[in-house]
Amino acid sequence: NRLPKAVVESPSPETFQNHLAAIWLEQMTRCGLFQSDPNMTDTAAFSPQLKKLDQAVSAAHTFFVANPQHLQMREDIEKYRRMSGVKSDSFQDLEAIPHWEAYETGVQHYDADEYLQAVARLEESLSEALSALEDCRALCEGPWEDEDEEEKMQPGLYEAIAGTHYIQVLKCRQQCVLEIATKPGRISATEDFIPSHLDLLQFAYSQVGNHTLAAECAASYLLFYPSDEPMLEKMKQYRSELGEDAAVTARQSIQHYVQRSLMEKKLIYYAVEHLGETFNDPDLWTPDELIPENLKEKYSLLMPVCACFSTGPLPFEGIVVTMDSQQMNGTQRVVFDRVLTESECKDLLRLTKVRPGSYGYRARRSPHTPHERFEGLTVLKAVQLAQSGDVEWRDAKLLLQASEKSRKIIESYFTSGKKLHFSFTHLVCRTAIDGEQEGRMDLSHPVHADNCLLDPEGQECWKEPPAYVYRDYSGILYLNDDFQGGGLFFTEMDTVTVTAEVHPKCGRLVAFSSGKENPHGVWAVSRGRRCAIALWYTHSQEHAEQERVKAEELMEQRAAEKDQPDGDKHQGTDGSSRSSSESHAPSRTTKPADQRQKPGLDRKQHPKVLRARDEF
């Protein structure tokens, strides 16, 4: 009731949340939480306004549910929990949608092996979701208005009936599944929302001994994925336990849902093929035979990329693969050694010793932890410092060459034949602050994914801003190891189950795909200074790093002014004329990806670490 009507009706969740946050701040002030002691927990100090505290807690909780990556809000929520006047039922989600509330509660019971409670809430969620789907479909019946496109021509009667109205209604109905599968505060839908209910329910029912309903849910799930081998094996078990004479059929509501959806898809694809319509299919389970042959290639580009891949040859001699994906218990992860020599690492580290004030980020406290200082240098900044005489030209050029060499290695290994462009490059150092390391419990960089917002509790990674959704691959090229801590580690989606660790050393390059399959963080740097070149790559040329283009132009201008590019033999990294006598030996060097026992088995409650923003 406090929000303006225009905000309530706004399609933008950000607008709603901004107003909600303003109300939350107002309630915080009324409760006295912004007095001289921000950590005050004595509720007697503001007992006259105590009736407002529940509203403040609910507003803060609602904002946090929609923004689980918001670290400051997480800390504020923890302060609320410690207050003696705050009860557990004060944490209410003011934006809660019935089926989402039931679904998340059901998943929590499921993860805790409380299957009777899980069955009740998941059944409630499925029923509410199907009801919400019908409500959404009913709203598609009205006149269609496309405000984004200017009317180029007046359609004829046939086009007006078949294309402009009826097909638009069908497409609207199809998109309703995305509407109900989108968590409040998010713009990305949960994949396979309806099938996931059935998958969880069949396992929960089997655990409580109700094999009849477990078989019914399994048969319903197979309507979406008829060739799913683990579920087919489950069906064999259920039929054996129930007897050959037992009738096992899918739920009528699910049969109706699937049949109706397939019929609508046939009509829409006909319009796409013959009437020039466009369609983004919201479902992953749409059968291939439903899509016309001449459209399959086009629409296959919209389907998720298979996690399996074959690695390509390395473009440089002397580089060794120390750990591959299998050894790192994951997908599209690799560690290379001997990418740089000891001499090249030392030269690059000279860039980090530039005079105070010239270095990027001004050695401020890290945005990820108050216990470290954070400094960075982009390739353009390095060239500009060379122009001003603060660093040597050959060192700035080496930074360009080392990052380009890394790009070629990663492109050849992961995406042979498909161009990778730089998205962002910087040389970054993290320095432990003396006197602030005792009893330290946080990380140098909290667990996150590079192109999506990691939501450990919901087991999702939302591919939407502020995440850099266009990033496809990531890399870290280490320059030193004379520090304590600072290793890279990978986790499951829960952000706490560590699956692999990488220890920094000069010339070591760790590379991985940037999506939800590779959540990662950095252990605390507890002593010394850790320096590395952080690299992100994209297949999208429109998101290519513009600073790098400018840096290369300035380097070419420098070369044109000199008979030799740098006036010495310092070529570096590509193995040309750089002088170096160092030789190195490679350093020393699971779980199955699809081991399916319990659906959603990798979910964990109470995540200890949430994602922070990417490094500048």
XYZ file of C-alpha atoms in Angstrom:
616
model
C 0.000 0.000 0.000
C 2.963 2.316 0.505
C 4.123 2.028 -3.091
C 2.935 4.304 -5.916
C 0.488 2.656 -8.301
C 2.867 3.159 -11.243
C 5.593 1.249 -9.388
C 3.311 -1.666 -8.495
C 2.225 -1.991 -12.106
C 5.749 -1.530 -13.474
C 7.196 -4.541 -15.300
C 10.646 -3.663 -13.955
C 11.625 -5.573 -10.798
C 14.487 -3.112 -10.267
C 12.047 -0.211 -9.958
C 9.971 -2.100 -7.409
C 13.029 -3.130 -5.406
C 14.434 0.404 -5.321
C 11.215 1.715 -3.792
C 11.108 -1.243 -1.427
C 14.678 -0.515 -0.339
C 13.732 3.110 0.359
C 10.902 1.960 2.625
C 13.287 -0.464 4.332
C 15.754 2.359 5.058
C 12.942 4.462 6.473
C 11.940 1.616 8.791
C 15.557 1.094 9.829
C 15.747 4.750 10.836
C 12.493 4.603 12.767
C 13.756 1.556 14.632
C 16.844 3.452 15.707
C 19.269 1.233 13.845
C 21.098 4.239 12.402
C 22.094 5.690 15.785
C 25.686 6.116 16.939
C 26.188 2.358 17.395
C 25.189 0.582 14.141
C 25.759 -2.824 15.753
C 23.348 -2.120 18.619
C 21.291 -5.166 19.586
C 19.546 -3.786 22.694
C 15.913 -3.476 21.614
C 15.106 -1.423 24.733
C 16.818 1.530 23.062
C 13.917 1.858 20.607
C 11.061 0.008 22.300
C 8.494 2.781 21.538
C 8.940 2.031 17.824
C 9.150 -1.760 18.214
C 5.932 -2.294 16.292
C 7.797 -1.066 13.187
C 10.574 -3.623 13.544
C 8.607 -6.462 11.916
C 7.991 -4.266 8.873
C 11.697 -3.437 8.634
C 12.673 -7.107 8.898
C 10.124 -8.152 6.264
C 11.208 -5.431 3.852
C 14.889 -6.305 4.296
C 14.160 -10.029 3.897
C 12.130 -9.389 0.736
C 14.958 -7.392 -0.796
C 17.510 -10.075 0.126
C 15.402 -12.906 -1.336
C 15.359 -11.061 -4.664
C 19.054 -10.091 -4.397
C 20.912 -12.981 -2.730
C 24.266 -11.641 -3.983
C 23.842 -8.405 -1.976
C 26.521 -8.833 0.719
C 25.610 -5.757 2.789
C 21.998 -6.851 3.034
C 23.113 -10.311 4.108
C 25.065 -8.767 6.985
C 22.051 -6.664 7.972
C 19.834 -9.752 7.969
C 22.277 -11.460 10.341
C 22.107 -8.440 12.674
C 18.335 -8.742 12.718
C 18.562 -12.422 13.622
C 20.658 -11.552 16.694
C 18.103 -9.053 18.031
C 16.100 -10.330 20.964
C 12.907 -8.679 19.695
C 12.959 -10.395 16.291
C 11.163 -13.718 15.796
C 11.711 -16.235 13.018
C 8.264 -15.570 11.543
C 9.194 -11.898 11.150
C 11.208 -12.811 8.054
C 8.364 -12.724 5.550
C 8.748 -12.319 1.813
C 6.340 -9.543 0.864
C 6.615 -10.525 -2.813
C 6.046 -14.236 -2.193
C 4.180 -16.090 -4.941
C 2.260 -19.162 -3.660
C 3.836 -21.781 -5.909
C 7.352 -20.420 -5.410
C 6.947 -20.259 -1.658
C 5.728 -23.868 -1.588
C 8.435 -25.007 -4.017
C 11.330 -23.549 -2.035
C 9.970 -24.894 1.248
C 9.496 -28.300 -0.383
C 13.082 -28.298 -1.679
C 14.364 -27.419 1.797
C 12.511 -30.414 3.270
C 13.756 -32.560 0.388
C 17.383 -31.570 1.005
C 16.930 -32.348 4.700
C 15.577 -35.831 3.822
C 12.184 -34.882 5.283
C 10.287 -36.544 2.466
C 6.750 -36.511 3.890
C 6.879 -32.740 4.312
C 8.623 -32.377 0.937
C 5.867 -34.320 -0.855
C 3.140 -32.114 0.635
C 4.811 -28.823 -0.308
C 5.960 -29.951 -3.766
C 2.462 -31.192 -4.601
C 1.099 -27.837 -3.453
C 3.670 -26.030 -5.596
C 2.840 -28.098 -8.694
C -0.891 -27.498 -8.264
C -0.405 -23.745 -7.709
C 1.991 -23.500 -10.662
C -0.475 -25.150 -13.054
C -3.213 -22.849 -11.755
C -1.000 -19.789 -12.269
C -0.244 -21.055 -15.768
C -3.973 -21.081 -16.610
C -4.374 -17.543 -15.272
C -1.487 -16.371 -17.426
C -2.862 -18.091 -20.535
C -6.241 -16.448 -20.014
C -4.602 -13.015 -20.184
C -3.278 -13.834 -23.664
C -6.782 -13.757 -25.158
C -7.021 -9.967 -25.399
C -5.988 -7.765 -28.343
C -2.285 -7.917 -29.155
C -0.330 -4.697 -29.144
C 3.278 -4.668 -30.307
C 4.678 -1.347 -29.171
C 8.250 -2.215 -30.107
C 7.700 -2.471 -33.848
C 6.372 0.206 -36.147
C 3.612 -0.950 -38.452
C 5.218 -1.315 -41.846
C 2.133 -2.390 -43.785
C -1.572 -2.999 -43.301
C -2.041 -6.793 -43.103
C -4.668 -8.544 -45.182
C -7.581 -10.441 -43.661
C -5.796 -13.815 -43.702
C -2.630 -12.423 -42.156
C -4.614 -10.434 -39.600
C -6.509 -13.514 -38.406
C -3.806 -16.177 -38.714
C -0.625 -14.247 -38.045
C -1.250 -10.981 -36.304
C -3.715 -12.255 -33.728
C -4.096 -16.015 -33.378
C -0.393 -16.921 -33.687
C 0.486 -14.149 -31.259
C -2.002 -15.592 -28.773
C -0.404 -19.026 -29.146
C 3.080 -17.629 -28.641
C 1.902 -15.713 -25.594
C 0.477 -18.900 -24.111
C 3.744 -20.723 -24.702
C 5.699 -18.016 -22.909
C 3.510 -18.393 -19.809
C 5.674 -21.284 -18.651
C 8.532 -18.799 -18.351
C 6.276 -16.464 -16.380
C 5.528 -19.036 -13.677
C 9.106 -20.369 -13.677
C 10.662 -16.982 -12.939
C 11.491 -16.433 -9.302
C 10.374 -13.067 -7.830
C 13.094 -10.493 -8.340
C 14.625 -12.365 -11.285
C 14.302 -11.973 -15.032
C 15.608 -15.451 -15.914
C 13.326 -18.468 -15.666
C 14.225 -21.751 -13.968
C 14.787 -24.409 -16.619
C 12.364 -27.360 -16.724
C 10.295 -26.006 -13.835
C 7.323 -28.389 -14.274
C 9.396 -31.515 -15.073
C 11.650 -30.801 -12.084
C 8.648 -31.101 -9.745
C 7.905 -34.567 -11.083
C 11.532 -35.624 -10.851
C 11.729 -34.599 -7.183
C 8.322 -36.061 -6.354
C 9.036 -39.508 -7.800
C 12.115 -39.841 -5.609
C 10.389 -38.452 -2.489
C 7.411 -40.803 -2.913
C 9.756 -43.763 -3.331
C 11.531 -42.819 -0.088
C 8.263 -42.817 1.887
C 7.272 -46.174 0.371
C 4.489 -44.987 -1.918
C 5.624 -46.703 -5.111
C 2.273 -46.192 -6.835
C 2.560 -42.404 -6.794
C 6.309 -42.616 -7.429
C 5.597 -44.592 -10.620
C 2.880 -42.101 -11.599
C 5.328 -39.196 -11.264
C 7.996 -41.107 -13.196
C 5.532 -41.841 -16.024
C 4.548 -38.165 -16.042
C 8.173 -37.092 -16.253
C 8.755 -39.419 -19.205
C 6.131 -37.487 -21.174
C 8.692 -34.690 -21.323
C 11.817 -36.814 -21.739
C 10.760 -40.268 -23.027
C 14.333 -41.467 -23.532
C 15.691 -40.462 -20.120
C 17.603 -43.622 -19.160
C 17.759 -43.165 -15.358
C 14.000 -42.560 -15.227
C 13.321 -45.551 -17.495
C 15.338 -47.690 -15.075
C 13.245 -46.338 -12.215
C 10.059 -47.256 -14.093
C 11.301 -50.849 -14.470
C 11.866 -51.030 -10.723
C 8.443 -49.620 -9.933
C 6.688 -52.037 -12.332
C 8.575 -54.921 -10.768
C 7.562 -53.846 -7.261
C 3.917 -53.142 -8.170
C 3.440 -56.210 -10.338
C 2.922 -56.558 -14.067
C -0.852 -56.239 -13.735
C -0.675 -52.819 -12.058
C -1.697 -49.980 -14.344
C 0.904 -47.211 -14.350
C -0.162 -44.069 -16.173
C 0.903 -40.458 -16.192
C -1.157 -37.857 -14.411
C -4.067 -36.586 -16.448
C -3.182 -32.959 -15.725
C 0.340 -33.496 -17.060
C -0.921 -35.387 -20.110
C -3.232 -32.469 -20.889
C -0.399 -29.981 -20.339
C 2.019 -31.769 -22.688
C -0.521 -32.562 -25.441
C -1.836 -29.015 -25.519
C 1.646 -27.543 -25.581
C 2.759 -29.798 -28.439
C -0.314 -28.934 -30.515
C 0.342 -25.215 -30.052
C 3.991 -25.671 -30.983
C 3.001 -27.417 -34.238
C 0.810 -24.485 -35.233
C 3.462 -21.942 -34.290
C 6.220 -23.727 -36.192
C 3.952 -23.900 -39.230
C 3.552 -20.113 -39.017
C 7.309 -19.709 -38.617
C 7.952 -21.826 -41.706
C 5.227 -20.410 -43.978
C 4.144 -17.008 -42.600
C 7.464 -15.470 -41.634
C 6.802 -15.576 -37.892
C 9.559 -15.900 -35.268
C 9.487 -18.039 -32.146
C 11.817 -18.654 -29.206
C 10.734 -22.006 -27.820
C 10.685 -21.750 -23.993
C 11.013 -25.504 -23.447
C 14.068 -27.739 -23.554
C 11.958 -30.871 -23.938
C 10.378 -30.018 -27.339
C 10.875 -33.108 -29.581
C 13.198 -32.628 -32.556
C 10.672 -34.182 -34.936
C 8.259 -31.358 -34.173
C 10.557 -28.730 -35.674
C 10.493 -28.483 -39.507
C 13.698 -29.703 -41.134
C 14.570 -26.325 -42.648
C 14.301 -24.700 -39.208
C 16.252 -27.230 -37.157
C 19.666 -25.756 -37.900
C 18.452 -22.269 -37.065
C 16.815 -23.257 -33.797
C 19.617 -25.570 -32.763
C 21.681 -22.429 -32.235
C 19.277 -21.450 -29.459
C 19.618 -24.743 -27.600
C 22.036 -25.123 -24.669
C 25.575 -26.109 -25.616
C 26.546 -29.638 -24.659
C 28.926 -29.726 -21.732
C 31.043 -32.379 -23.423
C 33.825 -31.239 -25.741
C 37.050 -32.380 -27.324
C 40.275 -30.558 -26.630
C 42.465 -29.214 -29.381
C 46.266 -29.162 -29.789
C 48.372 -26.527 -28.030
C 49.799 -23.858 -30.363
C 53.156 -23.485 -28.528
C 55.925 -25.941 -27.707
C 57.001 -26.571 -24.136
C 53.592 -25.964 -22.543
C 52.240 -28.883 -20.516
C 48.739 -29.730 -19.285
C 49.139 -30.321 -15.554
C 45.468 -31.011 -14.753
C 42.523 -31.548 -17.082
C 38.774 -31.523 -16.399
C 38.676 -35.093 -15.141
C 41.514 -34.531 -12.690
C 39.786 -31.350 -11.503
C 36.441 -33.124 -10.973
C 34.546 -30.775 -13.258
C 33.721 -29.601 -16.747
C 35.874 -27.426 -19.033
C 38.651 -26.792 -16.514
C 42.361 -27.065 -17.227
C 45.735 -26.041 -15.792
C 48.738 -25.312 -18.037
C 52.348 -24.862 -16.908
C 55.386 -23.195 -18.549
C 53.315 -20.497 -20.226
C 55.865 -17.915 -18.961
C 59.503 -18.211 -17.925
C 60.835 -17.024 -14.559
C 62.465 -14.076 -16.312
C 59.197 -13.044 -17.956
C 57.359 -13.246 -14.633
C 59.946 -10.962 -13.041
C 59.639 -8.464 -15.889
C 55.850 -8.393 -15.591
C 56.120 -7.942 -11.831
C 58.113 -4.775 -12.510
C 54.851 -3.289 -13.765
C 53.454 -3.679 -10.247
C 56.239 -1.543 -8.721
C 55.265 1.679 -10.460
C 55.299 4.889 -8.395
C 52.360 5.322 -5.961
C 49.314 6.980 -7.489
C 49.994 5.697 -11.012
C 48.782 2.209 -10.271
C 45.141 1.340 -10.908
C 42.640 1.295 -7.989
C 45.213 3.210 -5.826
C 45.952 0.245 -3.540
C 42.598 0.625 -1.796
C 41.122 -2.032 0.419
C 39.771 -4.864 -1.682
C 36.091 -4.676 -2.710
C 35.832 -8.326 -1.626
C 37.437 -8.209 1.836
C 38.609 -5.492 4.274
C 41.750 -7.509 5.095
C 43.552 -7.015 1.763
C 44.635 -4.168 -0.508
C 43.694 -4.387 -4.169
C 45.653 -3.006 -7.136
C 45.186 -3.467 -10.852
C 46.606 -2.439 -14.202
C 44.873 -2.765 -17.584
C 46.804 -3.174 -20.828
C 45.934 0.381 -21.876
C 47.076 1.798 -18.536
C 50.384 -0.073 -18.898
C 51.001 1.461 -22.337
C 50.059 4.924 -21.057
C 52.517 4.521 -18.172
C 55.178 3.544 -20.705
C 54.409 6.743 -22.632
C 54.930 8.802 -19.478
C 58.142 6.974 -18.613
C 56.844 5.306 -15.453
C 57.405 1.782 -16.824
C 59.517 0.308 -19.590
C 57.977 -0.130 -23.044
C 59.179 -3.715 -23.233
C 57.311 -4.625 -20.025
C 54.084 -3.056 -21.286
C 54.501 -4.954 -24.544
C 55.133 -8.170 -22.643
C 51.777 -7.766 -20.873
C 50.064 -7.590 -24.265
C 52.019 -10.584 -25.553
C 51.467 -12.752 -22.456
C 47.725 -12.179 -22.498
C 47.543 -12.849 -26.252
C 49.519 -16.060 -25.823
C 47.056 -17.148 -23.139
C 44.156 -16.369 -25.459
C 45.596 -18.538 -28.225
C 46.190 -21.416 -25.808
C 42.648 -21.293 -24.403
C 41.075 -20.848 -27.835
C 43.011 -23.785 -29.258
C 42.284 -26.056 -26.296
C 38.586 -25.308 -25.763
C 37.155 -23.715 -28.924
C 39.313 -24.774 -31.832
C 37.881 -23.156 -34.951
C 35.770 -20.632 -33.039
C 37.265 -17.211 -32.389
C 37.706 -15.944 -28.840
C 37.884 -12.191 -28.258
C 39.241 -10.449 -25.169
C 36.467 -9.229 -22.908
C 38.660 -7.717 -20.187
C 42.294 -8.011 -19.131
C 44.119 -6.690 -16.104
C 47.162 -7.416 -14.022
C 45.866 -7.541 -10.454
C 47.618 -7.824 -7.085
C 46.113 -8.626 -3.675
C 48.183 -7.738 -0.615
C 47.558 -8.967 2.932
C 47.241 -6.078 5.399
C 49.635 -6.594 8.297
C 48.039 -6.938 11.684
C 44.613 -7.872 10.306
C 45.042 -11.567 9.549
C 44.641 -13.191 12.963
C 41.376 -15.105 13.236
C 40.410 -14.188 9.687
C 37.538 -16.294 8.306
C 36.651 -14.680 4.963
C 37.956 -15.203 1.428
C 40.062 -13.049 -0.845
C 37.291 -13.386 -3.439
C 33.941 -15.004 -2.502
C 32.642 -17.897 -4.578
C 30.943 -16.749 -7.787
C 30.458 -17.589 -11.452
C 31.766 -15.221 -14.103
C 28.737 -14.842 -16.389
C 25.755 -15.378 -14.076
C 24.499 -14.527 -10.584
C 25.062 -17.556 -8.384
C 22.126 -18.500 -6.126
C 23.374 -21.451 -4.038
C 20.182 -21.995 -2.057
C 18.040 -22.144 -5.182
C 20.697 -24.092 -7.104
C 20.470 -21.570 -9.940
C 22.802 -19.176 -11.690
C 20.802 -16.294 -13.123
C 22.208 -15.154 -16.450
C 21.225 -11.503 -16.164
C 22.784 -8.145 -15.206
C 24.833 -7.175 -13.278
C 26.616 -10.392 -14.316
C 28.774 -10.214 -17.446
C 26.523 -12.589 -19.367
C 28.558 -12.372 -22.585
C 31.726 -13.872 -21.069
C 32.417 -17.401 -22.287
C 35.846 -18.353 -20.894
C 38.037 -17.156 -18.036
C 41.736 -17.458 -17.294
C 44.285 -16.573 -14.609
C 47.981 -16.393 -15.465
C 50.023 -16.428 -12.241
C 53.230 -14.431 -11.830
C 54.518 -15.424 -8.373
C 54.115 -17.754 -5.405
C 56.011 -15.923 -2.630
C 52.903 -15.350 -0.516
C 50.643 -17.324 1.787
C 47.140 -18.441 0.747
C 45.602 -17.009 -2.417
C 44.898 -20.314 -4.177
C 41.995 -20.713 -6.593
C 39.333 -23.298 -5.773
C 36.252 -24.649 -7.542
C 33.039 -25.692 -5.812
C 29.688 -27.274 -6.461
C 26.683 -24.992 -6.938
C 26.292 -24.930 -3.159
C 29.480 -22.748 -2.977
C 30.856 -24.796 -0.054
C 31.719 -28.234 -1.502
C 35.232 -27.794 -2.898
C 35.933 -29.988 -5.933
C 39.411 -28.789 -7.008
C 42.203 -26.412 -6.002
C 44.921 -24.676 -8.001
C 48.085 -23.395 -6.319
C 49.675 -20.322 -7.963
C 53.179 -20.391 -9.415
C 55.010 -18.418 -12.082
C 53.855 -19.278 -15.598
C 50.837 -21.348 -14.529
C 47.619 -20.665 -16.457
C 44.277 -21.940 -15.194
C 41.395 -21.696 -17.680
C 37.725 -22.629 -17.477
C 34.334 -21.885 -18.991
C 32.629 -18.907 -17.338
C 29.205 -20.402 -16.580
C 27.428 -22.037 -13.675
C 29.390 -25.262 -14.164
C 32.463 -23.552 -12.683
C 31.738 -21.674 -9.432
C 35.079 -20.565 -8.009
C 36.668 -18.391 -5.350
C 40.087 -17.370 -3.987
C 41.398 -18.359 -0.553
C 42.443 -15.475 1.691
C 45.881 -13.974 1.063
C 47.163 -14.025 4.648
C 50.751 -12.916 4.014
C 52.559 -11.182 1.165
C 51.345 -10.085 -2.254
C 49.688 -12.264 -4.904
C 49.916 -11.007 -8.513
C 48.339 -12.496 -11.635
C 46.915 -11.527 -15.007
C 43.152 -11.997 -14.918
C 41.613 -12.733 -18.323
C 38.059 -12.997 -19.630
C 37.071 -13.954 -23.185
C 33.922 -13.825 -25.286
C 32.731 -15.241 -28.597
C 30.807 -12.008 -29.158
C 32.840 -9.520 -31.166
C 30.558 -6.662 -30.123
C 31.745 -7.153 -26.534
C 35.441 -7.206 -27.438
C 37.751 -5.211 -25.166
C 38.089 -1.707 -26.611
C 40.932 -0.688 -24.295
C 43.039 -3.414 -25.831
C 42.432 -2.070 -29.341
C 43.612 1.346 -28.201
C 46.655 -0.124 -26.452
C 47.666 -2.027 -29.600
C 47.287 1.151 -31.662
C 49.594 3.044 -29.305
C 52.090 0.179 -29.411
C 52.049 0.239 -33.231
C 52.652 3.992 -33.186
C 55.622 3.421 -30.903
C 56.981 0.762 -33.267
C 56.634 3.111 -36.218
C 58.724 5.722 -34.423
C 61.559 3.287 -33.771
C 63.709 1.198 -36.062
C 63.071 -1.655 -33.608
C 59.773 -1.934 -31.686
C 61.344 -1.827 -28.237
C 64.964 -1.165 -28.981
C 66.101 -4.538 -27.601
C 65.617 -8.247 -27.980
C 62.699 -8.455 -25.574
C 60.024 -10.216 -27.611
C 58.778 -12.610 -24.955
C 56.205 -15.366 -24.667
C 55.963 -16.259 -28.361
C 59.380 -17.888 -28.253
C 61.042 -15.468 -30.676
C 64.162 -13.518 -29.643
C 63.742 -13.197 -25.896
C 66.886 -14.301 -24.017
C 66.252 -16.605 -21.086
C 68.218 -19.499 -19.651
C 65.590 -20.783 -17.268
C 64.240 -24.293 -17.681
C 61.316 -25.729 -15.809
C 59.802 -29.078 -14.985
C 56.086 -29.589 -14.914
C 54.466 -29.605 -11.482
C 52.670 -32.632 -10.077
C 49.455 -33.179 -11.009
C 35.954 -37.594 -8.956
C 33.319 -37.644 -9.133
C 31.244 -38.563 -12.191
C 29.343 -35.640 -13.688
C 26.113 -37.491 -14.256
C 25.967 -39.790 -11.229
C 22.253 -39.660 -10.664
C 21.012 -41.148 -7.402
C 18.822 -38.498 -5.842
C 17.520 -35.608 -7.987
C 18.985 -32.371 -6.730
C 21.458 -34.252 -4.531
C 24.030 -31.472 -4.716
C 21.751 -28.896 -3.110
C 22.900 -27.617 0.280
C 21.183 -25.396 2.815
C 22.646 -22.352 4.515
C 25.276 -21.302 1.942
C 28.311 -19.852 3.684
C 29.519 -17.748 0.774
C 27.619 -15.787 -1.847
C 28.775 -14.224 -5.046
C 30.370 -10.770 -5.079
C 30.737 -8.462 -8.052
C 33.437 -9.317 -10.566
C 36.791 -7.635 -10.263
C 36.222 -4.168 -11.656
